[in-house]
XYZ file of N, CA and C in Angstrom:
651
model
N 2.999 -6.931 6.555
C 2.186 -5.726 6.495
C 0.859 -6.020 5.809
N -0.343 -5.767 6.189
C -1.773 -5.698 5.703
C -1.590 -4.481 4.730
N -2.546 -5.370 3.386
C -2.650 -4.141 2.698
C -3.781 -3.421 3.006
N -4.661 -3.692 3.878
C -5.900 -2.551 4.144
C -5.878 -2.635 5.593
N -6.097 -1.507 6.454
C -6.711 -1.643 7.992
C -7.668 -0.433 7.997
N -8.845 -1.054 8.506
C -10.314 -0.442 8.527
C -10.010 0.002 10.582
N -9.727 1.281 10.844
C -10.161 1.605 11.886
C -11.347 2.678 12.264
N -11.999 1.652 13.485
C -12.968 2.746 13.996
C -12.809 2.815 15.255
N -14.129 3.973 15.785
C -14.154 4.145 16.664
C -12.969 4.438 17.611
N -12.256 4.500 18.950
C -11.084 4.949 19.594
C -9.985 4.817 18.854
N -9.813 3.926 17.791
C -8.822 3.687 16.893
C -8.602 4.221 15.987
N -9.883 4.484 15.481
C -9.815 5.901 14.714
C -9.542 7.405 14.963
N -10.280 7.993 16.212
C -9.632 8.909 16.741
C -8.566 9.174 17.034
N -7.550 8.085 17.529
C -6.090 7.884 17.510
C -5.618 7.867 16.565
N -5.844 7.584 15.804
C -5.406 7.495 14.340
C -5.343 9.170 13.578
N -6.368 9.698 13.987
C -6.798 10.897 13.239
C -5.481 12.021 14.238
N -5.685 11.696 15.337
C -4.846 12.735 16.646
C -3.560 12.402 16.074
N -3.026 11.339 15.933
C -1.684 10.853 15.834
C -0.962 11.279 13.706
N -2.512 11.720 13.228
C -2.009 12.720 12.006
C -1.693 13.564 11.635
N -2.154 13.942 12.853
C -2.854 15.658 12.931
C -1.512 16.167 12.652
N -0.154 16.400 12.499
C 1.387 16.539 12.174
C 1.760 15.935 10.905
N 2.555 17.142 10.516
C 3.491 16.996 9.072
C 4.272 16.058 8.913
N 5.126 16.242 10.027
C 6.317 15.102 10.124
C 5.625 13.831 10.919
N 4.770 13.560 11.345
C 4.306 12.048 11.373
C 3.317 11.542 10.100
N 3.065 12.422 9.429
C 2.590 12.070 7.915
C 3.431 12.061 6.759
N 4.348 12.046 7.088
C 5.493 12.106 5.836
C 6.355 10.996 6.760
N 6.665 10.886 8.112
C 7.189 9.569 8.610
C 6.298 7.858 8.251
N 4.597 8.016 8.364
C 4.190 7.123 7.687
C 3.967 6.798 6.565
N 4.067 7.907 5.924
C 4.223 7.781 4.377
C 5.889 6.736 3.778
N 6.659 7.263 4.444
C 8.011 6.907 4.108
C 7.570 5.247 4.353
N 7.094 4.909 5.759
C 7.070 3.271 6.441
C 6.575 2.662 5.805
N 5.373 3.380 4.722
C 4.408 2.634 3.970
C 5.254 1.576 2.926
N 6.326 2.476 2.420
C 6.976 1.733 1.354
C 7.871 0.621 1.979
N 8.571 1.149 3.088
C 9.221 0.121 3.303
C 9.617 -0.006 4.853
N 10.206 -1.193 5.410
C 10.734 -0.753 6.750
C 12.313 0.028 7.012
N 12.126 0.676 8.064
C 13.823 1.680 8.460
C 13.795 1.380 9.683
N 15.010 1.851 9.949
C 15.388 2.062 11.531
C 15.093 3.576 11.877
N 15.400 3.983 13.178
C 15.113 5.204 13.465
C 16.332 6.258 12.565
N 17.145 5.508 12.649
C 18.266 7.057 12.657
C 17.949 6.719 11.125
N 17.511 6.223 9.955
C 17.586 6.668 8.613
C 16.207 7.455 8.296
N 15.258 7.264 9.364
C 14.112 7.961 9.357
C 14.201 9.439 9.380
N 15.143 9.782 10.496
C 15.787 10.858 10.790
C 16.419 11.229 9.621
N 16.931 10.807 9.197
C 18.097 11.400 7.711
C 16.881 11.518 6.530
N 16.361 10.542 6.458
C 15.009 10.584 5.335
C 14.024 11.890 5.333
N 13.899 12.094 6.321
C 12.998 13.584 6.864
C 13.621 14.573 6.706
N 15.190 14.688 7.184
C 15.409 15.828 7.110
C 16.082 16.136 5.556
N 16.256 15.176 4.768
C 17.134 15.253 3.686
C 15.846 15.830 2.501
N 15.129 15.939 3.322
C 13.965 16.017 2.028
C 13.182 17.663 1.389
N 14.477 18.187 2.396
C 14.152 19.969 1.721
C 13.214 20.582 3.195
N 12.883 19.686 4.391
C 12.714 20.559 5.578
C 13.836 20.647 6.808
N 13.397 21.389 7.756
C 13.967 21.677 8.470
C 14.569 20.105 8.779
N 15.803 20.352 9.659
C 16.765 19.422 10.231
C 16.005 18.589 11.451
N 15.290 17.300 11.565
C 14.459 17.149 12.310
C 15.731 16.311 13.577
N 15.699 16.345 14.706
C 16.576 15.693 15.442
C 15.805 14.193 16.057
N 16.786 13.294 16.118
C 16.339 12.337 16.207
C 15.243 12.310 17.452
N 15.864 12.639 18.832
C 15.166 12.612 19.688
C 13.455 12.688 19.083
N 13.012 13.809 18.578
C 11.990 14.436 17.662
C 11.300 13.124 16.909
N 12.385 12.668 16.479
C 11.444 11.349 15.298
C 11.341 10.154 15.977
N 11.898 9.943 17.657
C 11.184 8.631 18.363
C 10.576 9.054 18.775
N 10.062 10.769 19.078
C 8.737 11.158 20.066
C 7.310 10.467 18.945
N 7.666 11.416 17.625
C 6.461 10.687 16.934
C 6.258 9.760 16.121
N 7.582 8.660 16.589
C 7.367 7.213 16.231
C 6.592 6.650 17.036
N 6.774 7.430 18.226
C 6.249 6.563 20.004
C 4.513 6.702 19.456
N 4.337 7.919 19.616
C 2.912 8.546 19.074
C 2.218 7.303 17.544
N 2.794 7.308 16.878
C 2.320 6.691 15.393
C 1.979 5.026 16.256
N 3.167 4.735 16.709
C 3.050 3.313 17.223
C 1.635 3.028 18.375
N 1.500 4.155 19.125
C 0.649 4.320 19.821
C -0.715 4.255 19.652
N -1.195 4.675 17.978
C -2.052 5.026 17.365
C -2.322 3.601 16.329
N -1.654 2.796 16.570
C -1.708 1.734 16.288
C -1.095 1.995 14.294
N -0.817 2.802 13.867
C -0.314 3.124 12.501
C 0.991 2.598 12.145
N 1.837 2.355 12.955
C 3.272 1.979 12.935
C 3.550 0.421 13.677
N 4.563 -0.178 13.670
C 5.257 -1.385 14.495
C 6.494 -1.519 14.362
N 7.378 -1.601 15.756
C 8.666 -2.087 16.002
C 8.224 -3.602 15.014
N 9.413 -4.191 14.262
C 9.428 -5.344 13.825
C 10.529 -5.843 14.409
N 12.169 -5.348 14.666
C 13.341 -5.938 15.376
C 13.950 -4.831 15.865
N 15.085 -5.207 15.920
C 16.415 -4.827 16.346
C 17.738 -4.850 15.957
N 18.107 -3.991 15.569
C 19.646 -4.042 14.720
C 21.081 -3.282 15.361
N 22.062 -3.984 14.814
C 23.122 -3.178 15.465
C 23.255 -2.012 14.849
N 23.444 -0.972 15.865
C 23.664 0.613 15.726
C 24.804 1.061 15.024
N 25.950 0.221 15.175
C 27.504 0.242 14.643
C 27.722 -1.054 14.221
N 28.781 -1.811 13.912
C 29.704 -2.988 14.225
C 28.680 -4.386 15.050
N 28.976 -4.834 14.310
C 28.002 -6.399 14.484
C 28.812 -6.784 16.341
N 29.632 -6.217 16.743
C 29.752 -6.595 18.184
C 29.620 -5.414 19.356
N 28.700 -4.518 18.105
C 28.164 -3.735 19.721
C 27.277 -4.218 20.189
N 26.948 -3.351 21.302
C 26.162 -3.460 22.588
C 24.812 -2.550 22.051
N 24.839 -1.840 21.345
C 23.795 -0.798 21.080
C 23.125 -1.105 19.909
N 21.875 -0.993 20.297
C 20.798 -1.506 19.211
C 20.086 -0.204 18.536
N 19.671 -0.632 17.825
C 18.579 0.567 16.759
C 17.137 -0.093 16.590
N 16.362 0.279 16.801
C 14.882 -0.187 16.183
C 14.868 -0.308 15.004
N 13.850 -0.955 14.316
C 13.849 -0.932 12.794
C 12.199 -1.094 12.788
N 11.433 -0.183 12.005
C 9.619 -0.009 12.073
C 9.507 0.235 10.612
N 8.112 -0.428 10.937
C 7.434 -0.384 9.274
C 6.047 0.203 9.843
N 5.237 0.175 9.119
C 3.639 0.498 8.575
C 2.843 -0.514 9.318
N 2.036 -0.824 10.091
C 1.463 -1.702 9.571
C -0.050 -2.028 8.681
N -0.104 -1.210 7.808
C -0.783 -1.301 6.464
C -0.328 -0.495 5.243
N -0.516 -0.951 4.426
C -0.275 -0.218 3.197
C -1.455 0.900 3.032
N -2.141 0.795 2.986
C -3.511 1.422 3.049
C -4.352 1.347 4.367
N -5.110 2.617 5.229
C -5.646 3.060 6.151
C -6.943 3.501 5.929
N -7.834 2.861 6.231
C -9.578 3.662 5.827
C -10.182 3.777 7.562
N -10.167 5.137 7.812
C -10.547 5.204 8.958
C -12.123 5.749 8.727
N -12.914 4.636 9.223
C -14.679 5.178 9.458
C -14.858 5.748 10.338
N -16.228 6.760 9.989
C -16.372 8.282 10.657
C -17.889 7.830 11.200
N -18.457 7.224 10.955
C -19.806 6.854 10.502
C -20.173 5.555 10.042
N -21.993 5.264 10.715
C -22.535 3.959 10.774
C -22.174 3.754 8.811
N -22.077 2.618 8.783
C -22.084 2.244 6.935
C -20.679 2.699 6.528
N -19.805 2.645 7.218
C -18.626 3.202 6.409
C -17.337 2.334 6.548
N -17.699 1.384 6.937
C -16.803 0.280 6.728
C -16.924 -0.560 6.128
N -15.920 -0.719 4.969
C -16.323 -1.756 3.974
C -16.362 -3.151 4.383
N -17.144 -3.899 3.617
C -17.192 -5.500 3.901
C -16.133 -6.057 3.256
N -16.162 -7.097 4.392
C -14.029 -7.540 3.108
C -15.187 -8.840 2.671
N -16.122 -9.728 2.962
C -16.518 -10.586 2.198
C -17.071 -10.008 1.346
N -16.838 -10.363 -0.327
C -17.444 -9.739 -1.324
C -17.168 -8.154 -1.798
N -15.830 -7.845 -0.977
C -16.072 -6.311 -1.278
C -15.526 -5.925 -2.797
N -14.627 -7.345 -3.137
C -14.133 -6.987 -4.157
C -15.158 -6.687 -5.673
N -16.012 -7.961 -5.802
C -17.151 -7.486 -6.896
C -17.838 -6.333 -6.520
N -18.038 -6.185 -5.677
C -19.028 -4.655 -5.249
C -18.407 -3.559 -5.346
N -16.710 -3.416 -5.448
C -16.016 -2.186 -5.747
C -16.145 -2.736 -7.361
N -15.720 -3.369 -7.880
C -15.318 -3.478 -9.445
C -16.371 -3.033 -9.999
N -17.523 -4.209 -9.724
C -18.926 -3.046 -10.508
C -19.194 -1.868 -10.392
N -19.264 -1.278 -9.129
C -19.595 0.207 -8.577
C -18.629 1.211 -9.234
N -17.213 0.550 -9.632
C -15.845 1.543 -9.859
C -17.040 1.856 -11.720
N -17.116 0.746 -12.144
C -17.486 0.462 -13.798
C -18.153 1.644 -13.701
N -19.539 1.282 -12.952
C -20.529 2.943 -13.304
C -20.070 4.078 -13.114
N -19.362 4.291 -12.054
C -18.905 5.379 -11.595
C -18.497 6.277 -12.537
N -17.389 5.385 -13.411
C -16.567 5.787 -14.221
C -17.231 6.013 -15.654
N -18.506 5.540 -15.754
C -19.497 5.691 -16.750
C -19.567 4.328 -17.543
N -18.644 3.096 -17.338
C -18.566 2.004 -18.441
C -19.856 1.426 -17.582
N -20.347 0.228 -18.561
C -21.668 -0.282 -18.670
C -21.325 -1.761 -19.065
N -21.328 -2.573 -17.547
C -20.642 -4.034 -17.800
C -22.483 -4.752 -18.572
N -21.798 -5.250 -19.418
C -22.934 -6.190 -20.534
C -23.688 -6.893 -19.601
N -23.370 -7.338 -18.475
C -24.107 -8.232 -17.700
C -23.823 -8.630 -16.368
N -24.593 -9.573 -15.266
C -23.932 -9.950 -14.161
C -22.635 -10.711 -14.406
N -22.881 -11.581 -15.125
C -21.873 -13.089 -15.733
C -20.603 -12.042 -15.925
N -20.704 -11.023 -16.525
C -19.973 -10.232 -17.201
C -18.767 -9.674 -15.622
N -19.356 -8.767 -14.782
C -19.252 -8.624 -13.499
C -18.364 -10.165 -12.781
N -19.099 -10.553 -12.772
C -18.442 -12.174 -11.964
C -17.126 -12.734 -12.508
N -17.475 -12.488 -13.857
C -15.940 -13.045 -14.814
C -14.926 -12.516 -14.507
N -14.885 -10.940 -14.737
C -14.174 -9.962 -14.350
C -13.606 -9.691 -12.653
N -14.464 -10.337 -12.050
C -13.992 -10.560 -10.690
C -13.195 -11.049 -10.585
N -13.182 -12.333 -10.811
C -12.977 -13.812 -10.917
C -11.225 -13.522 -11.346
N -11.131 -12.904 -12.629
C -10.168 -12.314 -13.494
C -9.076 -11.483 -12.773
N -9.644 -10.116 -12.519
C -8.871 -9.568 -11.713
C -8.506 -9.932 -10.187
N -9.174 -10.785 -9.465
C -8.881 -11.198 -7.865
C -7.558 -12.316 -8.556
N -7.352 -13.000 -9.557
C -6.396 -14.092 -10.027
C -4.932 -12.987 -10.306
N -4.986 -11.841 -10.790
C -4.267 -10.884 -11.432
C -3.773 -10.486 -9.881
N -4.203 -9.665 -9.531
C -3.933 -9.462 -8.548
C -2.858 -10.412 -7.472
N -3.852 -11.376 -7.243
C -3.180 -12.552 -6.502
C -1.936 -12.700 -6.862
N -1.482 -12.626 -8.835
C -0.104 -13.229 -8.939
C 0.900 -12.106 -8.734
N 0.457 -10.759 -8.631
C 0.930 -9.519 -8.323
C 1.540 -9.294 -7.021
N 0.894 -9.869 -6.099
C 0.795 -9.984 -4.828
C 2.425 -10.768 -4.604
N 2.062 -12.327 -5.235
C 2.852 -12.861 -5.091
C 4.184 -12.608 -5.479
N 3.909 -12.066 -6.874
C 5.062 -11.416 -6.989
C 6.089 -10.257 -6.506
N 5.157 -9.446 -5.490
C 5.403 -8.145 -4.356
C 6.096 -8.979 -3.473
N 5.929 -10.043 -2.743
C 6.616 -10.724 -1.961
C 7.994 -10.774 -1.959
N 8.110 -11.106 -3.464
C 9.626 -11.618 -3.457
C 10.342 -10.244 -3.935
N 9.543 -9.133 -4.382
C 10.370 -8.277 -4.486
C 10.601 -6.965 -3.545
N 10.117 -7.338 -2.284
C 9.913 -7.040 -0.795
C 11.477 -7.528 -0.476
N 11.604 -8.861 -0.335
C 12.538 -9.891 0.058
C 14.214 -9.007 -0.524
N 14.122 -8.893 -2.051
C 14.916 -8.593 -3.072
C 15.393 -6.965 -2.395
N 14.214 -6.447 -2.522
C 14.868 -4.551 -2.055
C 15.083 -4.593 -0.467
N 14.594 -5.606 0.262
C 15.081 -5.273 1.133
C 16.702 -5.492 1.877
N 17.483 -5.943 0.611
C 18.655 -6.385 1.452
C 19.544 -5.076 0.745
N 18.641 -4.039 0.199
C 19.251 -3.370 -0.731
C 19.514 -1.645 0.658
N 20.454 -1.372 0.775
C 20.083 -0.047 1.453
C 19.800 1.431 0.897
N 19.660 2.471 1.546
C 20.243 3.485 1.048
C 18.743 3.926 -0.116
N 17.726 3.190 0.020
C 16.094 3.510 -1.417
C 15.597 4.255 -0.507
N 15.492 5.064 -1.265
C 14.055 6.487 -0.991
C 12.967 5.495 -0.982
N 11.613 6.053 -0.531
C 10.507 5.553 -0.854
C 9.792 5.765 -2.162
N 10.672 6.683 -2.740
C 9.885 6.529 -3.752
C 10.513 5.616 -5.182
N 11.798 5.439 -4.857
C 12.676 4.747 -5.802
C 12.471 3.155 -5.313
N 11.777 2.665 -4.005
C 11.674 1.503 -3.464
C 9.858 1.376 -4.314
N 8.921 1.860 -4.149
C 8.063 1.936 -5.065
C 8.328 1.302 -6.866
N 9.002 2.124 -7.105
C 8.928 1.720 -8.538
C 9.722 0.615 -8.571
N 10.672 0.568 -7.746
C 11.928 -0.913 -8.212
C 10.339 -2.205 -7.804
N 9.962 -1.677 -6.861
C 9.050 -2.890 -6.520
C 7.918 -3.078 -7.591
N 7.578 -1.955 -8.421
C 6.745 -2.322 -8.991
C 6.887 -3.213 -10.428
N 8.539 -3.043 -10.459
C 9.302 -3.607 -11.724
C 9.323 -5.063 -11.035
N 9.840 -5.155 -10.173
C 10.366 -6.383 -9.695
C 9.191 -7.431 -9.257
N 8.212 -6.676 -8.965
C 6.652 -7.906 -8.814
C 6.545 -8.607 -10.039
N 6.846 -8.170 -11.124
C 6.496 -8.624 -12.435
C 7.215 -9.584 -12.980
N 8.617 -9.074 -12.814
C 9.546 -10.081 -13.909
C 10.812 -10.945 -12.551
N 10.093 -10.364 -11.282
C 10.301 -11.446 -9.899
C 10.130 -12.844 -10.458
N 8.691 -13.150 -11.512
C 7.830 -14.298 -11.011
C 8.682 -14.994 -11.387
N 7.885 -16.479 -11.113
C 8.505 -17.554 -11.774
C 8.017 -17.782 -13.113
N 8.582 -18.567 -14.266
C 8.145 -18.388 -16.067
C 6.628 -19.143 -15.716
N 6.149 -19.809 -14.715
C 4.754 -20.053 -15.399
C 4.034 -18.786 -14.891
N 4.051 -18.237 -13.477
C 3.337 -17.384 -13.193
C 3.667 -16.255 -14.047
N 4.379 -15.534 -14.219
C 5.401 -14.396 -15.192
C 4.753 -14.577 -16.538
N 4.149 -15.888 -17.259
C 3.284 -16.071 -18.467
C 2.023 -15.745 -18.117
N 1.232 -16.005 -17.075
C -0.170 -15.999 -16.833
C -0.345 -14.984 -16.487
N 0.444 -13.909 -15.941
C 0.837 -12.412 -15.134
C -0.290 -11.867 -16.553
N 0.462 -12.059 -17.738
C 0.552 -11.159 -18.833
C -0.773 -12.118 -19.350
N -1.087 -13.002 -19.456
C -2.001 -13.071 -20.183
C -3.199 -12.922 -19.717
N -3.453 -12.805 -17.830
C -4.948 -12.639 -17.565
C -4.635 -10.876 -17.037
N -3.869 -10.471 -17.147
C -3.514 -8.750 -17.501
C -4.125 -8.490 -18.355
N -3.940 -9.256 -19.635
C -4.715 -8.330 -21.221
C -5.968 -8.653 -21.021
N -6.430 -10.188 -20.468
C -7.683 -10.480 -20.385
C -8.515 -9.650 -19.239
N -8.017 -8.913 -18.477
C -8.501 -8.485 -16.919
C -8.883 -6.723 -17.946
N -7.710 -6.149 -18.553
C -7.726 -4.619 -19.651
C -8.970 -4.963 -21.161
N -8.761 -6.290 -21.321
C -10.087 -6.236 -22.543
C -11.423 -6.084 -21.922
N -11.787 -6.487 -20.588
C -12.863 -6.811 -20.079
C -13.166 -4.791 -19.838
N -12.334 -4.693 -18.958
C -12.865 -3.047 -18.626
C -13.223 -2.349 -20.012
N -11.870 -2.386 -20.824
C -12.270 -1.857 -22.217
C -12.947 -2.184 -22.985
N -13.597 -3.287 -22.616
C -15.519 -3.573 -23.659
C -16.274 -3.158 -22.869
N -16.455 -2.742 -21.374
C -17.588 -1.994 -20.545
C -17.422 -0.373 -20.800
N -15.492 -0.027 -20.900
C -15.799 1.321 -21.396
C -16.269 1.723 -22.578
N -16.484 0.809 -23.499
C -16.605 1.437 -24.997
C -17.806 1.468 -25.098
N -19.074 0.559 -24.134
C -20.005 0.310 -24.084
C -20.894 1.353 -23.338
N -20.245 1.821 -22.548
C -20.475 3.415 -22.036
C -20.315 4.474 -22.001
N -19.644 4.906 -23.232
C -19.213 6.826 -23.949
C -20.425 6.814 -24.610
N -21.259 6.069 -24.940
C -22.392 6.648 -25.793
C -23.433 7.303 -24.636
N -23.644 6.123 -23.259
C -24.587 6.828 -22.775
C -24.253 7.689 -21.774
N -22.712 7.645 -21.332
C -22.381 8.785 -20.266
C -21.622 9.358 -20.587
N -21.866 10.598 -21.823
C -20.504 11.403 -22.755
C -20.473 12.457 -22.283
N -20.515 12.774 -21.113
C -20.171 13.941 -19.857
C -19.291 13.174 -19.274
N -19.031 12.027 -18.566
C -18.201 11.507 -17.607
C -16.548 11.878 -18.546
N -16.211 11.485 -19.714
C -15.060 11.849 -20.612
C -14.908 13.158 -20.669
């Protein structure tokens, strides 16, 4: 699964048509976290305090999501008993995150986009990075943080997924426990130490900016 997909143009409109529904926005919401088959999709939807959705219902706007390019068949599983004949789909997301552009300039650049959000997030937020060097370090810092985060999401992808029966939102947090103390002891040491170093850096640009933007607080 991509963690970002930038659609435009017809892809976007599909994208937007194929939202336009409750229950296909709470069906990609669910995929985001993790992959299902159809019939737990079905139980996931309806168990969740709405109406009783019937399956038929949740492959019409799986067909639709998939269509819209938002969703993907990944396999095939047995429906019953490892010697039936009858299969089940099993679909995920394919992105974690969706930025659909409306407009010329509205697609972000993936070369470099990361320093150009980090600085831009700093002002936004009112902190005041000391310098470019300052900016670059902090890049540098958090794209490494990240990275071992990442890596560590992998294996705890691997880990929940042999697990059945997780909400999306209980698959969320186990994953967010399990990226961390997943790693291996050298990465699992460096996790934590360019973490504090990645939180000191923001917190010397924020302290450096309540004096001159004491409206933004």
């Amino acid at each position: 699964m991509k963690s970002l997909e930038v659609l435009t143009g017809e892809k976007a409109a599909a994208a937007i048509h194929a939202l336009n529904d409750e229950c296909r926005r709470r069906i990609l919401d669910a995929l985001r976290s993790r992959e299902m088959p159809t019939p737990e999709i079905a139980d996931l939807i309806s168990n969740k305090g709405h109406d009783q959705v019937k399956p038929q219902t949740v492959r019409y706007h799986l067909k639709e999501l998939e269509r819209a390019g938002l969703i993907e068949q990944t396999r095939c599983v047995p429906a019953g008993d490892d010697d039936t004949h009858i299969m089940k789909k099993v679909w995920r997301a394919t992105a974690e995150s969706i930025f659909i552009a409306t407009g010329k300039g509205a697609v972000p650049q993936q070369e470099g986009m990361e320093e150009l959000d980090i600085a831009a997030v700093m002002r936004k937020l009112g902190f005041e990075p000391p310098s470019e060097d300052f900016v670059k370090e902090t890049t540098m810092k958090y794209l490494e943080w990240d990275s071992l985060w990442r890596r560590g999401k992998e294996l705890a992808d691997q880990s929940l997924g042999t697990i059945p029966e997780l909400s999306p939102a209980e698959y969320l947090v186990l994953r967010r426990l399990l990226s961390v103390v997943q790693l291996h002891n050298v990465d699992y040491a460096r996790y934590w130490e360019v973490s504090k170093e990645v939180a000191d850096m923001f917190r010397k640009a924020y302290l450096e900016g309540i004096g001159k933007n004491p409206d933004v607080y």
